XYZ file of N, CA and C in Angstrom:
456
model
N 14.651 -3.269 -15.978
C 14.496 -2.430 -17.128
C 14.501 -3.264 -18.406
N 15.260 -4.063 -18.420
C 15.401 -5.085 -19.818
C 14.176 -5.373 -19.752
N 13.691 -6.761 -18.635
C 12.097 -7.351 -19.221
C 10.862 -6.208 -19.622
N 11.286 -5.032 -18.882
C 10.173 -4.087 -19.109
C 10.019 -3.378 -20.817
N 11.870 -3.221 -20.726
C 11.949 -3.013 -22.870
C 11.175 -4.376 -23.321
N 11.458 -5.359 -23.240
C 11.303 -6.648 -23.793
C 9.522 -6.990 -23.799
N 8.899 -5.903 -22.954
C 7.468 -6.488 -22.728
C 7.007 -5.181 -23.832
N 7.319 -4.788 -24.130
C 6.945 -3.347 -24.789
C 7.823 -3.078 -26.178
N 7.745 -3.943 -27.262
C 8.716 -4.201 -28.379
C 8.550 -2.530 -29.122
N 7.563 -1.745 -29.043
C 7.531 -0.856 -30.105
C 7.901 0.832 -29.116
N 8.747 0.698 -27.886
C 8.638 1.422 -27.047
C 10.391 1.162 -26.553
N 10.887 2.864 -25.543
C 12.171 2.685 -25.241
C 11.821 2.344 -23.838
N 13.266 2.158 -23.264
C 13.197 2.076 -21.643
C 14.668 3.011 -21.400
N 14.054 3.905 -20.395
C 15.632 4.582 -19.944
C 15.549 4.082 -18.519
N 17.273 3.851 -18.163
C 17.560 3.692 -16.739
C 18.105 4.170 -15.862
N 17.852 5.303 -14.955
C 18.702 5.527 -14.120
C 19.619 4.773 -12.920
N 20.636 4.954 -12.411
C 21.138 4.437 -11.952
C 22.725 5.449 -11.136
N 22.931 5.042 -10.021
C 24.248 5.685 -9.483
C 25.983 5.130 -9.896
N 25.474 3.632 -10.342
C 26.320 2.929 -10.726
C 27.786 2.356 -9.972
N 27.330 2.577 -8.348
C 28.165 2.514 -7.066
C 28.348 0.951 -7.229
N 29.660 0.935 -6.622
C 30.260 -0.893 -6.485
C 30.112 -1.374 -5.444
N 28.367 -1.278 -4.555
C 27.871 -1.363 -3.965
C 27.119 -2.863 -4.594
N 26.775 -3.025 -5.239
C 26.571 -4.336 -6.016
C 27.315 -4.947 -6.925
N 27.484 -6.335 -6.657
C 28.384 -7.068 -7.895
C 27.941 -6.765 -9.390
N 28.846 -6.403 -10.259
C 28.601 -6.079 -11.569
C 27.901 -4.894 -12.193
N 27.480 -3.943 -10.976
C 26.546 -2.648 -11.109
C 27.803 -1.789 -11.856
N 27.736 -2.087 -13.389
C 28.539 -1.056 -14.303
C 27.737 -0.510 -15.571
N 27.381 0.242 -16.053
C 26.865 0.513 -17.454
C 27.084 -0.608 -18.271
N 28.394 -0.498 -18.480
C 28.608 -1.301 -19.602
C 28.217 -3.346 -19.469
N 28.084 -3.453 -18.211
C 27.811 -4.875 -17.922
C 26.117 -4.403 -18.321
N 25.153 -3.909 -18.198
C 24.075 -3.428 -18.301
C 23.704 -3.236 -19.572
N 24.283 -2.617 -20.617
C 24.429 -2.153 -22.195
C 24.428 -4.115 -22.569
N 25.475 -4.436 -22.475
C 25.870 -6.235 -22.698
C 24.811 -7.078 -22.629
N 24.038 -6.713 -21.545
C 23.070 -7.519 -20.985
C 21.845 -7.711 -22.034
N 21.757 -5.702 -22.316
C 20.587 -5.552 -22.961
C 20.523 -5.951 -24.337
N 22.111 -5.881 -24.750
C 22.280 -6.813 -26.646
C 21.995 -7.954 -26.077
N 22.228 -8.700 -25.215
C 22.193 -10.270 -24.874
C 20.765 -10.428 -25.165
N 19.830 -9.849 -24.591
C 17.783 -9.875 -24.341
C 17.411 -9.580 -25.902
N 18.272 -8.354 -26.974
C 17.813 -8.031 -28.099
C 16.793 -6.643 -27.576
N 17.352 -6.405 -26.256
C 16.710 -4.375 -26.536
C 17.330 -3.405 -26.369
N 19.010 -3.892 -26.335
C 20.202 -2.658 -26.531
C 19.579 -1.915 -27.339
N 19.281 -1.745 -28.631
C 18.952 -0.848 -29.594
C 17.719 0.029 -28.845
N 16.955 -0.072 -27.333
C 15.841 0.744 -27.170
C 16.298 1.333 -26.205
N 17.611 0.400 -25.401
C 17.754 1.012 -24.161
C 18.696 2.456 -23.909
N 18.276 3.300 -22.811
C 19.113 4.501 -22.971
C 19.664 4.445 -21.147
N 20.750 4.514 -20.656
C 21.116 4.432 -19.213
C 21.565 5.809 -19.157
N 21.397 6.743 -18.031
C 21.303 7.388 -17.535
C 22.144 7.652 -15.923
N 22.935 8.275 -15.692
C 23.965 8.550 -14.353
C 22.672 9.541 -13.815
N 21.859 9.021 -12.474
C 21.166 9.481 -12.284
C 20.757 9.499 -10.781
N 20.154 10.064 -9.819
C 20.082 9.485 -8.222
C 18.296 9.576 -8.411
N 17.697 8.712 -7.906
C 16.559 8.237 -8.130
C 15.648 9.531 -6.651
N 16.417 10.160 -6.235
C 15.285 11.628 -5.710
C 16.065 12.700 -6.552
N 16.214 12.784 -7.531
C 16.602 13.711 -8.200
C 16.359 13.293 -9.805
N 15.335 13.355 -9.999
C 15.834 12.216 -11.588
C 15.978 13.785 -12.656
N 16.814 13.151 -13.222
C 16.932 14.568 -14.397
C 15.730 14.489 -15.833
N 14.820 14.444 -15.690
C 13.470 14.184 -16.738
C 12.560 14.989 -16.622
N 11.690 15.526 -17.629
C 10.601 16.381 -17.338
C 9.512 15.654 -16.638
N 8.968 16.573 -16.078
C 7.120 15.850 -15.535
C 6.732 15.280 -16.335
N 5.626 14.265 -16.476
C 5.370 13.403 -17.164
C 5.603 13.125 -18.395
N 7.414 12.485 -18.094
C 7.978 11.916 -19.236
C 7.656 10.678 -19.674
N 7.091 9.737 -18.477
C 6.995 8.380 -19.212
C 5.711 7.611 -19.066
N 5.831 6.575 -20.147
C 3.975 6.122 -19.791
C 4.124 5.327 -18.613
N 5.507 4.558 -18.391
C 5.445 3.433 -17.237
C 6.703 3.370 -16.780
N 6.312 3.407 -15.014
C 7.966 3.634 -14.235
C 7.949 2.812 -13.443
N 9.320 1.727 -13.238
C 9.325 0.099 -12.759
C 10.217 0.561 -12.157
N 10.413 -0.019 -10.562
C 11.835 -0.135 -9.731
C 11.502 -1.425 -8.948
N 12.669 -1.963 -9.086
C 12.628 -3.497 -8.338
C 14.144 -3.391 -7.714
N 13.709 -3.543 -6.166
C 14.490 -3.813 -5.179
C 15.632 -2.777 -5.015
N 15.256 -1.666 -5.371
C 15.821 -0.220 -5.372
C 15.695 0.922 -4.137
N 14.709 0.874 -3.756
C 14.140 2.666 -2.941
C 14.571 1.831 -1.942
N 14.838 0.597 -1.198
C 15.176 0.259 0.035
C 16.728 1.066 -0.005
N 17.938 1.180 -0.601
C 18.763 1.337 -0.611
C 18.974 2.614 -0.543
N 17.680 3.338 -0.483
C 17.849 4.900 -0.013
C 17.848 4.868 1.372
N 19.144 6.351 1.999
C 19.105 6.221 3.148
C 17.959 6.831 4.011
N 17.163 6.628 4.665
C 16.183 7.465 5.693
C 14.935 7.665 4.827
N 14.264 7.613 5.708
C 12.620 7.652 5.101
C 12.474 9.112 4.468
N 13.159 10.075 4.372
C 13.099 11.071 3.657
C 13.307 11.187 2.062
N 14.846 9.963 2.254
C 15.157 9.826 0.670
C 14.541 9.242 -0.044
N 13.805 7.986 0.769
C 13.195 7.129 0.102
C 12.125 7.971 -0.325
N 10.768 8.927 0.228
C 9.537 9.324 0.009
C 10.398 10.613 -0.976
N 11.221 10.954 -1.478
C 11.879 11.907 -2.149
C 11.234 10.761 -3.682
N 12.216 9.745 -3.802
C 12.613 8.771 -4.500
C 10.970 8.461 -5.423
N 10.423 8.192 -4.294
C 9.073 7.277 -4.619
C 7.851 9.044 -5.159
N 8.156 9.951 -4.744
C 7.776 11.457 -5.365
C 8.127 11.475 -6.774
N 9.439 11.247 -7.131
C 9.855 11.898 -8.144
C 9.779 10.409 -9.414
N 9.454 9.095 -8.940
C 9.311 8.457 -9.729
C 7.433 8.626 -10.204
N 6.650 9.254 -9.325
C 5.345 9.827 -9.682
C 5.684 11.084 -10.311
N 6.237 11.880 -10.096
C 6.514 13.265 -11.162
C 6.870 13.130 -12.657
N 7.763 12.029 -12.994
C 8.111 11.977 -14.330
C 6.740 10.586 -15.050
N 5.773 10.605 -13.932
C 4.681 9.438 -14.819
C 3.733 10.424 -15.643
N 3.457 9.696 -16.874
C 2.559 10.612 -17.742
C 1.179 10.413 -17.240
N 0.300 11.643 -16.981
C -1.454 10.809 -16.941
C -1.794 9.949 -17.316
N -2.373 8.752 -16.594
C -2.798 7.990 -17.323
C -1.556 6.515 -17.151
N -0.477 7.060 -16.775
C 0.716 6.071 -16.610
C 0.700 4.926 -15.902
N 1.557 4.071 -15.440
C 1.506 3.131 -14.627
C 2.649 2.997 -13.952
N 2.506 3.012 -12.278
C 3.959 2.973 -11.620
C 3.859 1.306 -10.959
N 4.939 0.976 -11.181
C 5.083 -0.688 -9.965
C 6.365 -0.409 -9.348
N 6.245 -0.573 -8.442
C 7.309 -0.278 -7.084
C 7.404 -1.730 -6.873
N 8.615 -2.806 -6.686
C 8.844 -3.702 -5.990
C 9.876 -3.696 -4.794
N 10.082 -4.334 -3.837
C 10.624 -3.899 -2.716
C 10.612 -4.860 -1.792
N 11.551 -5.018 -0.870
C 10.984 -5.890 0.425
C 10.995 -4.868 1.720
N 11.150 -3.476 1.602
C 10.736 -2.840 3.214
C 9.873 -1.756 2.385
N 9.237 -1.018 3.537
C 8.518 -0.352 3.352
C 7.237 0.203 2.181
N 6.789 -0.607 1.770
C 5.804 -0.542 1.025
C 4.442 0.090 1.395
N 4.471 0.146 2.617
C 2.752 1.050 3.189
C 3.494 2.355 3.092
N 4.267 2.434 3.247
C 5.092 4.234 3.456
C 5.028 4.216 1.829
N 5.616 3.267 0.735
C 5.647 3.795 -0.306
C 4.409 4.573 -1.198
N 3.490 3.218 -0.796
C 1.852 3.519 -0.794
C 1.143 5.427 -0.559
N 1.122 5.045 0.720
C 0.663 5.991 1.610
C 1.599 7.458 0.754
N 2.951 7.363 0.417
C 2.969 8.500 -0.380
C 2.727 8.642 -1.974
N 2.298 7.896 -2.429
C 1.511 8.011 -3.438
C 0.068 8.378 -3.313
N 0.080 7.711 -2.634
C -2.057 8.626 -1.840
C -1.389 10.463 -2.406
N -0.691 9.943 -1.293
C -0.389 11.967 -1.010
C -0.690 13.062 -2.421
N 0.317 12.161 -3.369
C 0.547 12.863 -4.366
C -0.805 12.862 -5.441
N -1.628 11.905 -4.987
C -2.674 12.090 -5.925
C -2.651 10.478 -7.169
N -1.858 9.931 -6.331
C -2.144 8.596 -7.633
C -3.395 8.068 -7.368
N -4.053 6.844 -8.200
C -5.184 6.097 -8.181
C -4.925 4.816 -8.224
N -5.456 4.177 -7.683
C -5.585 3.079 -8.132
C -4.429 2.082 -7.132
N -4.455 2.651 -5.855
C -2.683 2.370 -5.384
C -3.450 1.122 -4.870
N -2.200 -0.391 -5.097
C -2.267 -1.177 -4.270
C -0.964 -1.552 -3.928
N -1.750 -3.293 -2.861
C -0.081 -3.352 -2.193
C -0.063 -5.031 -1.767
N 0.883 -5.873 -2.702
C 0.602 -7.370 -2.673
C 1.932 -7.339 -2.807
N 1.964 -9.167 -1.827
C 2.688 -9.931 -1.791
C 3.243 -10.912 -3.597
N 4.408 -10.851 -3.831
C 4.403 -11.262 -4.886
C 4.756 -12.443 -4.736
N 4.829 -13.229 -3.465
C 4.770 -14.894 -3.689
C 6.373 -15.133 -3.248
N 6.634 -16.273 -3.302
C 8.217 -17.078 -2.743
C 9.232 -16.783 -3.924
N 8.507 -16.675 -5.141
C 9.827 -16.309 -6.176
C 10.617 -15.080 -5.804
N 9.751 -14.254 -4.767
C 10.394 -13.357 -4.780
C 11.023 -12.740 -3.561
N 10.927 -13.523 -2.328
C 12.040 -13.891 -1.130
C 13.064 -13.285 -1.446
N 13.174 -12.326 -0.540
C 14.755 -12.096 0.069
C 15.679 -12.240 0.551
N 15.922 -13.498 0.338
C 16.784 -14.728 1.176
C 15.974 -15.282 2.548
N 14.544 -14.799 1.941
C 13.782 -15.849 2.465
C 12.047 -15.085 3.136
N 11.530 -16.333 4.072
C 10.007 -15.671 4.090
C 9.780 -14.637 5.056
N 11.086 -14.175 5.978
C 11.332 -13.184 6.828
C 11.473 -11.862 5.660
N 11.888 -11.855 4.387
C 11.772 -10.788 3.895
C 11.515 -10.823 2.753
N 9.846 -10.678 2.311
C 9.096 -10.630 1.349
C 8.981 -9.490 0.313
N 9.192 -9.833 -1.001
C 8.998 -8.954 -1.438
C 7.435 -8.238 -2.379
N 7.617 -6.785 -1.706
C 6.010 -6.708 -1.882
C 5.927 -5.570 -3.297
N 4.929 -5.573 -3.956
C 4.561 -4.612 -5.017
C 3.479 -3.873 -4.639
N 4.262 -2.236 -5.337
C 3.300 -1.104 -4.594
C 2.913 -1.005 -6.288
N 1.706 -0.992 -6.646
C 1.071 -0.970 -7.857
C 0.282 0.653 -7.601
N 0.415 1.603 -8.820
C -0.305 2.597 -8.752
C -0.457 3.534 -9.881
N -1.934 4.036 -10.348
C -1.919 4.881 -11.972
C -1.869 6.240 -11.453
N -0.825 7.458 -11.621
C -1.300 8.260 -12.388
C -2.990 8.759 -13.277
N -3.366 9.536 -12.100
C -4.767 10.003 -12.601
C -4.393 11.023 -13.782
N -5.699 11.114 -14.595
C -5.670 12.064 -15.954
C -5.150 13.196 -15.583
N -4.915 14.143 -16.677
C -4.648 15.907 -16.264
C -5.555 16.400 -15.912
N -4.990 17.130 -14.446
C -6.923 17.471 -13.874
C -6.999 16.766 -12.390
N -6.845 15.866 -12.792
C -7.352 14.506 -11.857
C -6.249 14.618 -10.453
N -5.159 15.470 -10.584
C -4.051 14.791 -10.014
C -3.366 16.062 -9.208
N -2.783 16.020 -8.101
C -1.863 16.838 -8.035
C 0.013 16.077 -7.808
N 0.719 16.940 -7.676
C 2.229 15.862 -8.010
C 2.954 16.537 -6.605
């Protein structure tokens, strides 16, 4: 969420998050710190949120980023919940990037469903190893068709 404020200077970034001590340092406030540290505290807004439930209207945002997230949903239900509702809050016209190291044709394949365009699905190279080349991490790239264009 930071590099994504940071790539987009005249624009906010909100983050949802469960904020479980399931990861080292996964606290708001280590997150808030981070974002004065980069210089986009002032854009960022965090959010107590479960990523198949997001609390946002339909196409709230122009662009929705998750990196190394929807794996940590349990069962292929939560996850295609997850990867639904991060297409529900994209505005027409939006841009979704999914990064991940499992399931990326399932993430894909339900974005078909819903009506995105433009879906692809690449390897992002060794920087982005999951403790290694047994678990790659892949990007599900996909637009949000116009109003009209789309069903959700």
């Amino acid at each position: 969420m930071l590099r994504a404020a940071a790539r987009v200077p005249g624009g906010d970034a909100t983050g949802p998050d469960l904020w479980t001590a399931d990861q080292s340092g996964n606290r708001a406030e280590a997150t808030l710190a981070n974002a004065a540290a980069e210089g986009v505290g002032d854009r960022v807004t965090l959010v107590t949120a479960d990523m198949r439930d997001l609390p946002f209207a339909d196409a709230e945002f122009d662009v929705v980023v998750s990196s190394l997230a929807v794996h940590n949903i349990p069962g292929d239900e939560g996850r295609t919940l997850a990867v639904r509702e991060a297409f529900r809050v994209l505005k027409p016209g939006g841009r979704l990037r999914l990064a991940d190291f499992r399931n990326a044709g399932r993430y894909a394949a339900v974005l078909r469903e819903c009506g995105a365009a433009d879906v692809q699905v690449y390897d992002l190279g060794w920087r982005f190893w999951y403790g290694g080349p047994h678990a790659r991490t892949t990007m599900v790239a996909a637009t949000r068709g116009q109003a009209g264009d789309m069903t959700s």
